[in-house]
XYZ file of C-alpha atoms in Angstrom:
692
model
C -9.685 -23.211 -10.411
C -10.196 -19.353 -9.575
C -12.706 -17.879 -6.586
C -15.299 -15.257 -6.835
C -14.401 -12.251 -5.268
C -17.179 -12.705 -2.499
C -15.761 -15.962 -1.642
C -12.094 -14.367 -1.862
C -13.317 -11.946 1.148
C -14.933 -14.584 2.950
C -11.736 -16.468 2.718
C -12.795 -19.702 1.324
C -12.319 -22.181 -0.796
C -16.291 -22.663 -1.633
C -16.957 -21.390 -4.845
C -14.836 -22.493 -8.082
C -14.716 -22.300 -12.081
C -12.429 -23.328 -14.443
C -9.697 -20.742 -16.231
C -7.453 -20.470 -18.908
C -4.281 -18.200 -17.634
C -5.699 -15.084 -16.326
C -9.553 -14.880 -17.501
C -12.514 -16.257 -16.677
C -13.613 -19.761 -19.099
C -17.475 -18.507 -18.748
C -18.926 -15.260 -19.578
C -21.151 -14.720 -16.262
C -20.915 -14.612 -12.490
C -19.832 -16.762 -10.540
C -22.443 -19.498 -9.567
C -23.806 -20.720 -5.740
C -21.112 -21.690 -3.718
C -21.676 -25.726 -2.939
C -22.404 -27.120 0.363
C -19.080 -28.863 0.612
C -15.410 -27.220 0.305
C -12.882 -28.313 -2.698
C -9.905 -30.031 -1.507
C -7.768 -27.055 0.361
C -4.634 -27.996 -1.521
C -6.396 -27.169 -5.054
C -4.066 -24.571 -6.901
C -6.372 -21.429 -7.593
C -5.252 -18.594 -10.150
C -6.699 -15.109 -10.535
C -6.937 -12.550 -13.505
C -8.853 -8.757 -13.533
C -10.700 -10.758 -15.968
C -13.177 -12.162 -12.949
C -16.468 -10.878 -13.307
C -17.812 -8.953 -10.170
C -21.444 -8.698 -11.713
C -23.479 -9.055 -9.126
C -20.721 -9.249 -6.409
C -19.217 -6.375 -6.560
C -19.682 -3.218 -4.202
C -18.341 -0.477 -5.845
C -17.062 0.523 -9.390
C -13.484 0.846 -7.780
C -12.937 -2.382 -6.464
C -11.126 -5.491 -7.637
C -8.936 -8.216 -7.329
C -5.640 -9.321 -9.378
C -4.112 -12.151 -9.292
C -0.363 -13.781 -9.772
C -1.080 -14.070 -13.066
C -1.952 -10.440 -13.798
C 1.589 -9.327 -11.795
C 4.115 -11.584 -12.188
C 4.346 -10.453 -15.459
C 5.019 -7.196 -14.556
C 8.327 -5.442 -15.088
C 9.338 -4.272 -11.074
C 11.417 -2.158 -9.742
C 10.462 -2.608 -6.480
C 7.898 -4.675 -4.287
C 5.799 -1.659 -3.319
C 4.954 -1.228 -7.252
C 2.489 -4.843 -6.548
C 0.412 -1.797 -4.985
C -0.120 -0.074 -8.780
C -2.251 -2.743 -9.677
C -4.755 -0.904 -7.767
C -5.843 1.901 -10.911
C -4.980 5.377 -10.344
C -2.322 4.178 -7.403
C 0.764 5.784 -8.241
C 4.174 4.969 -5.944
C 7.466 6.104 -5.969
C 10.733 6.374 -3.454
C 11.976 9.693 -1.761
C 14.765 7.586 0.145
C 16.334 4.787 -0.230
C 15.284 1.218 -0.977
C 14.964 0.153 2.567
C 12.581 2.782 3.477
C 8.509 2.916 2.916
C 7.075 4.149 -0.433
C 5.768 7.304 -1.531
C 1.562 6.525 -2.322
C -0.920 8.612 -4.105
C -4.054 7.779 -4.730
C -7.451 9.681 -5.197
C -5.458 13.460 -4.646
C -3.625 12.255 -2.188
C -0.047 12.327 -1.266
C -0.600 9.497 0.992
C 2.889 10.263 2.369
C 4.029 6.087 3.877
C 0.487 5.437 3.482
C -1.291 7.234 5.635
C -5.271 7.432 4.299
C -4.205 4.141 2.706
C -4.899 0.902 4.494
C -2.629 -2.152 3.858
C -2.968 -5.833 4.954
C -1.366 -9.573 4.557
C -3.322 -12.187 5.550
C -5.562 -10.366 7.302
C -2.883 -8.378 9.147
C -3.081 -4.806 9.024
C 0.540 -3.267 8.220
C 0.291 0.465 8.794
C 1.721 1.732 11.720
C -0.019 4.193 13.697
C 2.335 6.895 16.118
C 5.227 6.075 14.396
C 8.418 7.732 14.479
C 8.473 8.739 10.927
C 5.145 9.547 10.073
C 1.346 7.839 11.079
C 0.144 5.328 9.032
C 3.710 4.457 7.584
C 3.544 1.376 5.106
C 6.167 -0.805 4.573
C 5.589 -3.031 2.574
C 9.775 -4.177 1.729
C 9.293 -6.952 3.582
C 6.441 -8.707 1.363
C 7.842 -11.470 -0.905
C 5.963 -11.330 -3.712
C 7.197 -15.050 -4.535
C 4.506 -15.634 -2.391
C 1.680 -13.274 -3.350
C -1.321 -15.300 -4.283
C -3.751 -11.922 -5.296
C -4.110 -8.954 -3.581
C -7.873 -7.179 -3.569
C -8.454 -3.989 -3.448
C -11.021 -1.199 -3.303
C -11.564 2.428 -2.890
C -13.242 4.680 -0.198
C -14.469 4.464 2.870
C -17.436 1.986 2.134
C -16.515 -1.324 3.743
C -17.726 -2.122 7.135
C -14.760 -4.064 7.780
C -12.026 -1.756 7.560
C -11.009 0.573 10.289
C -8.001 2.906 10.018
C -6.631 4.226 7.404
C -8.729 3.060 5.106
C -10.241 6.626 3.533
C -8.710 6.748 0.441
C -8.697 2.913 -0.616
C -6.984 0.128 1.062
C -5.081 -2.855 0.209
C -5.338 -6.916 1.498
C -2.721 -9.370 -0.328
C -3.727 -12.943 0.255
C -0.468 -15.452 0.328
C -0.294 -18.932 -1.225
C -1.207 -21.973 1.100
C 0.990 -23.858 -1.600
C 2.408 -23.885 -5.007
C 2.398 -26.843 -7.105
C 5.955 -26.390 -8.425
C 8.822 -24.437 -6.078
C 10.822 -22.413 -8.045
C 14.275 -20.615 -7.387
C 15.091 -17.734 -9.227
C 17.847 -15.381 -9.289
C 18.450 -11.647 -10.865
C 21.254 -9.868 -11.828
C 21.856 -6.421 -12.568
C 23.086 -3.042 -13.362
C 24.982 -1.161 -10.629
C 24.890 -3.889 -7.999
C 21.950 -5.523 -8.289
C 21.468 -8.766 -6.598
C 18.496 -10.705 -6.244
C 18.048 -14.066 -4.849
C 14.860 -15.861 -4.382
C 12.861 -19.086 -3.923
C 9.646 -20.041 -2.952
C 8.186 -24.406 -2.653
C 6.491 -26.377 -0.462
C 5.949 -29.992 0.788
C 3.381 -31.725 2.443
C 3.819 -32.224 6.055
C 1.799 -34.446 8.926
C -1.763 -34.030 6.958
C -1.492 -30.470 5.707
C 1.256 -28.304 3.728
C 4.322 -26.256 4.703
C 5.103 -22.895 2.242
C 8.527 -21.972 2.358
C 9.637 -18.637 0.825
C 12.847 -16.961 1.285
C 14.689 -13.369 -0.360
C 18.162 -11.917 0.031
C 18.948 -8.759 -2.060
C 21.634 -6.583 -2.579
C 21.429 -3.563 -4.251
C 24.218 -0.245 -5.138
C 21.812 1.749 -7.096
C 22.697 4.214 -9.684
C 22.786 7.292 -6.907
C 25.903 9.214 -5.827
C 25.591 7.636 -2.435
C 25.649 3.981 -3.151
C 22.673 1.939 -1.255
C 24.792 -1.276 -0.486
C 21.711 -2.172 0.469
C 21.566 -5.730 2.311
C 18.008 -7.519 2.586
C 16.827 -10.993 3.832
C 12.902 -11.445 4.200
C 11.654 -15.258 5.224
C 8.194 -16.503 5.166
C 6.562 -19.492 6.528
C 3.315 -21.099 6.298
C 1.487 -24.317 7.554
C -2.596 -24.919 6.280
C -3.839 -27.980 7.494
C -7.363 -29.494 8.125
C -8.538 -28.518 11.905
C -11.914 -29.729 12.868
C -14.936 -28.478 10.789
C -12.182 -25.455 8.975
C -8.747 -24.898 8.016
C -5.621 -23.517 10.263
C -3.705 -21.334 9.072
C 0.110 -20.559 11.000
C 2.853 -18.294 9.092
C 5.724 -16.752 10.219
C 7.692 -13.945 8.828
C 11.035 -12.379 9.447
C 12.773 -9.241 7.579
C 15.441 -7.515 7.939
C 17.080 -4.006 6.116
C 20.623 -2.159 5.835
C 20.881 0.799 3.700
C 22.368 4.319 3.070
C 20.084 6.400 1.801
C 19.560 8.945 -1.047
C 17.325 11.641 -0.787
C 15.917 14.322 -2.472
C 17.832 17.182 -3.370
C 17.811 20.673 -4.114
C 16.756 22.281 -7.465
C 19.350 24.972 -7.531
C 22.113 22.683 -5.923
C 21.716 20.570 -9.330
C 21.041 24.047 -11.448
C 24.367 25.465 -10.256
C 26.351 22.391 -10.977
C 27.058 22.034 -7.776
C 25.932 17.954 -7.941
C 24.091 16.602 -10.274
C 20.721 14.939 -10.731
C 21.888 11.879 -9.205
C 24.348 14.063 -6.248
C 24.022 13.747 -2.610
C 24.632 16.969 -0.149
C 24.446 14.032 3.252
C 26.167 10.859 2.954
C 25.591 9.573 6.273
C 21.639 9.011 5.483
C 20.011 5.710 5.399
C 18.404 3.339 7.950
C 17.675 -0.113 9.422
C 14.286 -1.754 9.679
C 13.831 -5.387 11.629
C 10.235 -7.112 10.927
C 9.280 -10.493 12.840
C 6.396 -11.830 13.259
C 4.058 -15.147 13.402
C 0.344 -15.429 12.675
C -2.886 -17.525 13.529
C -5.709 -17.749 11.532
C -9.135 -20.550 11.321
C -11.737 -20.401 9.252
C -14.597 -23.069 8.954
C -15.297 -24.782 6.187
C -19.286 -24.173 4.335
C -21.928 -21.185 3.710
C -21.759 -18.932 7.043
C -18.852 -19.215 8.274
C -16.544 -18.200 11.297
C -12.869 -16.534 11.338
C -10.331 -15.882 13.715
C -7.341 -14.757 13.436
C -4.688 -13.666 15.704
C -1.255 -12.083 15.376
C 1.932 -10.409 17.112
C 5.039 -9.096 15.315
C 8.000 -7.227 16.658
C 10.083 -4.409 14.936
C 12.333 -1.781 15.163
C 13.601 0.676 13.092
C 16.129 3.447 12.955
C 15.980 6.488 9.777
C 18.860 9.321 9.350
C 17.542 11.774 7.196
C 18.761 15.625 6.624
C 16.183 17.528 4.040
C 16.995 21.423 4.669
C 20.970 20.842 5.726
C 22.370 23.729 7.785
C 19.225 25.764 7.871
C 18.557 24.988 11.972
C 22.331 24.233 12.588
C 24.518 26.088 10.444
C 27.176 25.123 12.514
C 26.411 20.819 12.826
C 23.708 20.502 10.372
C 20.116 19.377 10.314
C 20.849 15.367 10.077
C 18.430 13.971 12.254
C 17.790 10.485 13.262
C 13.972 9.137 13.826
C 13.720 5.385 15.891
C 10.389 3.251 16.301
C 10.871 -0.159 18.408
C 7.260 -1.804 19.565
C 5.575 -5.237 19.855
C 2.200 -5.263 18.138
C -0.123 -7.396 19.186
C -4.103 -8.006 17.836
C -6.361 -10.035 16.375
C -10.088 -9.986 14.644
C -13.361 -12.896 14.837
C -15.811 -12.573 11.959
C -18.601 -14.594 10.791
C -20.546 -14.620 8.078
C -24.560 -15.866 7.450
C -26.880 -16.074 4.876
C -30.710 -16.499 5.771
C -34.294 -15.365 3.869
C -36.382 -13.551 5.838
C -40.033 -12.750 4.110
C -38.159 -14.932 1.108
C -35.524 -12.014 0.626
C -31.902 -13.367 0.578
C -29.573 -11.204 3.019
C -25.680 -12.232 3.489
C -24.791 -10.605 6.999
C -21.233 -9.872 7.695
C -20.767 -9.397 11.601
C -16.906 -9.378 13.795
C -14.917 -7.567 15.329
C -11.264 -6.653 16.712
C -8.501 -5.189 18.144
C -4.878 -4.431 18.369
C -2.355 -3.137 21.022
C 0.949 -1.155 20.592
C 4.064 -1.647 23.022
C 6.001 1.176 22.302
C 8.636 1.891 24.732
C 10.875 3.575 22.447
C 9.839 6.888 19.655
C 12.454 8.932 19.377
C 13.643 12.449 17.767
C 17.526 12.712 17.916
C 19.597 15.559 16.226
C 22.696 13.593 14.950
C 26.091 14.721 12.663
C 27.741 12.121 10.568
C 25.280 9.392 12.309
C 26.233 9.920 16.089
C 23.283 11.661 18.113
C 24.380 14.752 19.435
C 21.157 15.793 21.065
C 17.696 13.854 22.016
C 14.521 16.730 20.648
C 12.139 14.061 22.025
C 11.762 10.364 22.992
C 8.224 8.728 24.548
C 6.964 5.550 25.086
C 3.137 5.120 23.999
C 0.881 2.295 24.837
C -1.508 2.874 22.605
C -5.062 0.184 22.397
C -7.612 -0.246 19.830
C -11.234 -2.516 19.309
C -13.876 -2.203 16.943
C -17.117 -3.677 16.237
C -19.075 -4.131 12.652
C -21.511 -5.756 10.678
C -22.507 -5.422 6.841
C -25.944 -6.442 5.556
C -26.544 -7.108 2.044
C -30.128 -7.262 0.852
C -31.418 -8.557 -2.346
C -34.431 -7.804 -3.123
C -34.652 -9.299 -6.254
C -31.688 -10.885 -8.503
C -30.591 -7.440 -10.104
C -30.404 -5.203 -7.034
C -28.426 -5.749 -3.979
C -28.480 -2.773 -1.341
C -25.657 -2.643 1.192
C -25.625 -0.890 4.776
C -22.624 -1.029 7.339
C -21.847 0.156 11.246
C -18.795 0.476 12.504
C -17.254 1.275 15.867
C -13.871 2.203 16.725
C -12.815 3.203 20.011
C -9.060 3.966 20.727
C -7.113 4.648 23.879
C -3.667 6.262 24.293
C -0.945 6.521 26.854
C 1.879 8.533 26.802
C 5.035 9.256 28.679
C 7.145 11.482 27.102
C 11.038 12.841 28.079
C 9.433 16.261 28.617
C 6.278 15.701 31.309
C 4.117 18.689 29.502
C 4.254 16.362 26.788
C 2.717 13.379 28.452
C -1.211 12.227 29.108
C -3.518 9.561 28.560
C -6.724 10.263 26.501
C -9.407 8.449 25.002
C -11.707 9.253 21.558
C -14.669 6.685 20.035
C -15.524 6.900 16.134
C -19.094 5.805 14.533
C -18.573 4.924 10.538
C -21.983 4.154 9.633
C -21.925 3.219 5.052
C -24.707 2.807 2.836
C -24.939 1.739 -0.680
C -26.572 -0.010 -3.766
C -25.823 -1.658 -6.831
C -28.610 -2.363 -9.920
C -28.014 -4.940 -12.979
C -30.196 -3.171 -15.559
C -29.059 -5.802 -18.462
C -27.297 -8.613 -17.986
C -23.693 -7.105 -18.948
C -23.987 -4.198 -17.265
C -24.485 -3.017 -13.126
C -24.981 0.791 -12.109
C -23.735 1.406 -7.966
C -24.213 3.956 -5.762
C -22.129 4.424 -2.445
C -21.823 6.666 0.841
C -19.479 6.294 3.786
C -17.975 6.994 6.280
C -14.615 6.142 8.277
C -11.067 8.046 9.571
C -7.537 8.331 10.134
C -5.613 7.866 13.278
C -3.507 10.101 14.514
C -0.207 10.021 15.849
C -0.810 9.447 19.654
C 1.944 11.533 20.654
C 0.197 14.752 18.942
C -2.763 13.871 21.427
C -1.063 14.640 24.053
C 1.260 17.308 23.186
C 1.176 20.928 24.787
C 4.951 22.240 24.235
C 6.292 22.012 20.542
C 10.106 19.877 21.401
C 11.167 21.761 18.457
C 10.685 25.297 19.688
C 9.538 24.915 22.895
C 6.843 27.283 21.824
C 2.636 25.859 23.235
C 1.342 23.823 21.536
C -2.337 22.452 21.066
C -3.221 18.295 20.884
C -4.978 17.063 17.559
C -8.116 15.468 17.252
C -6.963 11.330 18.202
C -9.328 10.378 15.140
C -10.563 12.660 11.907
C -13.630 11.585 10.047
C -13.887 10.989 6.626
C -16.695 11.048 4.855
C -17.054 9.474 0.986
C -19.583 9.230 -1.818
C -19.021 7.561 -5.353
C -21.747 6.998 -8.087
C -20.138 4.103 -10.609
C -20.560 1.678 -13.346
C -19.087 -1.090 -14.415
C -19.730 -3.517 -18.003
C -18.539 -6.417 -19.626
C -19.762 -5.688 -23.640
C -18.308 -8.660 -24.983
C -16.486 -11.923 -23.952
C -13.294 -10.574 -22.029
C -13.845 -7.172 -22.105
C -14.734 -5.303 -18.811
C -15.179 -1.395 -18.213
C -15.508 0.518 -15.376
C -16.018 4.233 -14.398
C -16.469 6.132 -11.352
C -17.427 9.568 -9.801
C -16.295 10.142 -6.334
C -15.821 13.158 -3.588
C -14.577 13.080 -0.169
C -14.310 15.249 3.234
C -11.277 14.951 5.172
C -11.631 16.230 8.710
C -7.998 17.420 8.511
C -4.678 16.492 6.506
C -1.206 15.872 7.171
C 1.131 17.264 5.278
C 5.131 17.046 4.630
C 7.181 19.701 6.379
C 10.810 19.835 5.487
C 12.166 21.187 8.277
C 10.892 18.530 10.758
C 11.157 15.916 8.014
C 7.748 14.746 9.470
C 4.254 15.449 8.909
C 1.641 18.132 10.442
C -1.731 17.917 10.378
C -4.217 20.904 8.284
C -7.512 22.237 8.052
C -10.178 19.909 6.811
C -10.426 19.373 2.664
C -12.401 18.130 -0.352
C -11.939 16.075 -3.159
C -13.390 15.146 -6.182
C -12.360 13.235 -9.025
C -13.325 10.781 -12.298
C -11.478 7.352 -12.741
C -11.840 5.209 -16.039
C -10.627 1.641 -16.305
C -9.907 -0.991 -18.849
C -8.581 -4.777 -19.343
C -9.605 -6.882 -21.924
C -8.677 -9.568 -23.788
C -9.271 -9.241 -27.791
C -7.286 -12.564 -28.087
C -6.167 -15.377 -26.451
C -2.741 -14.648 -25.245
C -2.991 -10.907 -25.573
C -3.767 -8.636 -22.781
C -4.377 -5.007 -22.576
C -5.461 -2.837 -19.525
C -5.399 0.679 -19.008
C -6.723 3.588 -16.600
C -7.169 6.682 -16.300
C -8.045 9.258 -13.458
C -8.417 13.095 -12.897
C -8.319 13.905 -9.163
C -8.924 17.669 -8.030
C -8.224 18.801 -3.898
C -9.020 21.960 -1.708
C -8.082 22.549 1.957
C -11.805 23.878 2.592
C -10.260 26.661 5.662
C -8.606 28.643 3.393
C -9.446 31.551 0.761
C -9.837 30.262 -3.208
C -7.027 30.410 -5.002
C -4.022 29.711 -2.031
C -6.012 26.230 -0.908
C -4.853 23.763 -3.237
C -3.186 20.333 -1.356
C 0.249 20.179 -1.503
C 1.671 17.060 -3.314
C -1.700 16.176 -3.842
C -2.153 13.668 -7.166
C -4.151 15.473 -10.327
C -4.073 13.052 -13.212
C -2.773 9.864 -13.356
C -2.295 7.820 -16.865
C -1.499 4.275 -16.786
C -1.108 1.492 -19.693
C 0.045 -2.254 -20.219
C -0.178 -4.785 -23.297
C 1.700 -8.469 -22.277
C 1.457 -11.063 -25.024
C 1.671 -14.550 -24.814
C 3.553 -17.040 -27.690
C 4.268 -20.415 -27.717
C 7.518 -19.858 -24.962
C 7.905 -16.108 -24.977
C 6.250 -13.765 -23.135
C 6.611 -10.064 -22.877
C 5.314 -7.157 -21.609
C 5.356 -3.246 -21.940
C 3.814 -0.585 -19.086
C 3.862 3.017 -19.204
C 3.038 5.668 -16.130
C 2.115 8.841 -16.191
C 2.089 10.787 -13.183
C 0.424 14.268 -13.663
C 1.801 17.847 -12.666
C 0.832 18.863 -9.217
C 0.646 22.239 -6.353
C 3.916 22.144 -4.631
C 2.038 25.358 -2.124
C -1.456 26.220 -1.321
C -1.373 29.205 -4.218
C -0.206 26.853 -7.033
C 2.422 29.340 -8.147
C 5.239 26.470 -7.899
C 4.505 23.091 -9.535
C 6.137 19.978 -10.065
C 6.460 18.724 -13.571
C 4.392 15.438 -14.924
C 6.525 12.528 -14.757
C 6.306 9.911 -17.401
C 8.299 6.265 -17.317
C 8.082 2.931 -19.749
C 9.395 -0.065 -18.298
C 9.027 -3.696 -20.381
C 10.172 -7.784 -19.674
C 10.438 -10.324 -22.167
C 10.503 -13.999 -20.908
C 11.818 -17.112 -22.627
C 10.165 -20.139 -20.760
C 11.407 -23.831 -21.885
C 10.230 -26.576 -19.293
C 11.448 -25.852 -16.275
C 13.893 -22.921 -17.248
C 12.755 -19.506 -17.729
C 15.302 -16.322 -18.450
C 13.509 -12.505 -18.243
C 15.143 -9.693 -19.484
C 14.008 -6.570 -17.845
C 14.509 -3.495 -19.173
C 13.605 -0.115 -16.844
C 13.184 2.949 -17.490
C 13.206 2.271 -20.580
C 13.347 5.896 -22.602
C 15.961 6.826 -19.659
C 13.963 9.078 -18.332
C 15.075 12.334 -15.897
C 11.823 12.840 -14.336
C 11.725 13.475 -10.583
C 9.680 11.152 -8.906
C 8.950 13.143 -5.639
C 8.580 16.562 -6.104
C 8.631 19.234 -2.486
C 8.712 22.784 -2.010
C 9.636 24.368 1.100
C 12.799 26.089 2.616
C 16.811 24.813 2.918
C 20.414 26.313 3.088
C 23.636 25.020 1.612
C 26.712 26.695 3.367
C 27.387 29.788 2.414
C 23.494 31.145 1.299
C 21.524 33.268 3.186
C 20.964 32.009 7.214
C 17.538 32.349 6.471
C 18.138 29.713 3.747
C 15.866 29.667 0.274
C 12.934 28.117 -1.436
C 13.498 25.744 -3.452
C 12.083 22.898 -4.842
C 13.343 19.323 -3.816
C 13.443 16.580 -5.967
C 14.628 12.744 -6.227
C 15.149 11.556 -9.819
C 13.615 8.250 -10.875
C 16.550 5.785 -11.908
C 17.919 5.983 -15.000
C 17.832 2.964 -17.223
C 18.538 0.039 -16.244
C 18.748 -3.773 -17.356
C 18.099 -6.521 -15.080
C 18.097 -10.577 -16.249
C 15.989 -13.158 -14.419
C 17.093 -17.066 -14.354
C 14.178 -19.038 -13.069
C 14.349 -22.663 -12.049
C 11.174 -24.643 -11.405
C 10.999 -28.634 -9.366
């Protein structure tokens, strides 16, 4: 069975249609929800073939299910987000660190301006030791993910902090119809054991999933990555709704290959997989619990509460001997916190003056207790100096409402409002950088969708949103590195976006979308190599075009392709010196999946175009191209799959920065250079799966 995306957003098992594989059995929009919800034990299958005509808010939103991404060759869990058209996921560090994300003209760093959640729990870390909005998806077990819903732009009233370029919502299974165990063995000492299954317990379903992974990787620094993840979820009817309670546990320890200067490769000092500091790496621990109750029926309440403990440390060295010619520039970032939060919302459908109106309203709150967020100078992982150490309490609360009016069955208007309040309390190791502050921000939204023909719909949207800045920046008066005076940053940064687009389904099994968009942001967060962090810069303007196609021309064959082009500028700089360093400009992605009998094969291509690395555009990165493949054979309850990652053995870089660093013997002022991390060479991984 499948659910329409409207019911997915409602968190309901209320609207169902029969599907074959990943496709709708019917080519019509989802039917009205029945008054009675079906058995919550039903297994739900999703696909990009889901018909969103008459349902979607914009041309650029969508939903991708397990059937779609289970056939994808994946190097890392973060690449699940590449199901979002135009989004690129890379890594400039070890496998235990959050990925780099690129979308809509943004180098999103580790998550700023892209929001993500798991079963309703926000995953971005604010006032984080490594970077604002830090989005680490490594604890997610892919086998437990049922679907991913994505949107772009600040057009949804129920999305707040960081949801400016886009957002993704991960939803886990309530139960699986068959338990399975996967064992993967790959080159460079890659081993992964994962399992997922569910059992009946006390009138409900208990889902259990686990993962253990070890990986040395191909770089000169052996990652020695040890990762352990666990997930448990209990789903049971309660009152006139469904209660879901889940627990997550995660630990990773790793050494970290980082970006390296181009001149070190060119001179022969190291090769493109080499390293200049072998002490880099980190650890992360995450333990949390979630409780969610969703009412059955057409006008449900939904209540969510969550809490998790988080402990993080990361050792990096981007500039080598630029700041300290004797001891080196290695540093450690630390973050320990407890996060609590919750959300309540209500959906209503009523008919004033005979016109159907769908209303969503609610509120949410979050509190981060951060007893330690710190930066230290280190040598060979040993702390020699505290640059700054802070305790931060950061709280937020929001109310939101979104109404969709249906004057006719072919025309919809959507209006949304959101109000957010933030409070910051910073206690710093330097009293001059301590302080309290608060801020509010109001975010209106509006959109329209018109369906002039049965097979097509056009959209127009406007929305305002925001990202928060690091709480420490709201109280800063003295730069802890230089001792110079510093100015506090705006706590909340406004974003204003607009978009026009279209979605058509000219024939059964084919969906085409196109969108033109623009986004103005009040402040950028740009990477600073000498500090290994980000800093706010001036306002910016971005615009772009997106095209996506999905087709199932014959049974067993699925094809998708995306092209996106973006242009971004810093609006407070003169023309010719106003490029946004690292801002993505072009993405081409395509894939094909074929199923024949017991065989399944897939091939994916990804092109990440050249980008400006400094404001005057005089230094640019080279384009990156990579092709991955997967072939699987299933016989009964057994499956054997082989993945070849980077099948063409490309030596392109997956990340590029341009900044100043200094190697031993170089001038005291260092040398400006491109710093890059080469994508992993061709690698074979073999996975055996047993289902029970």
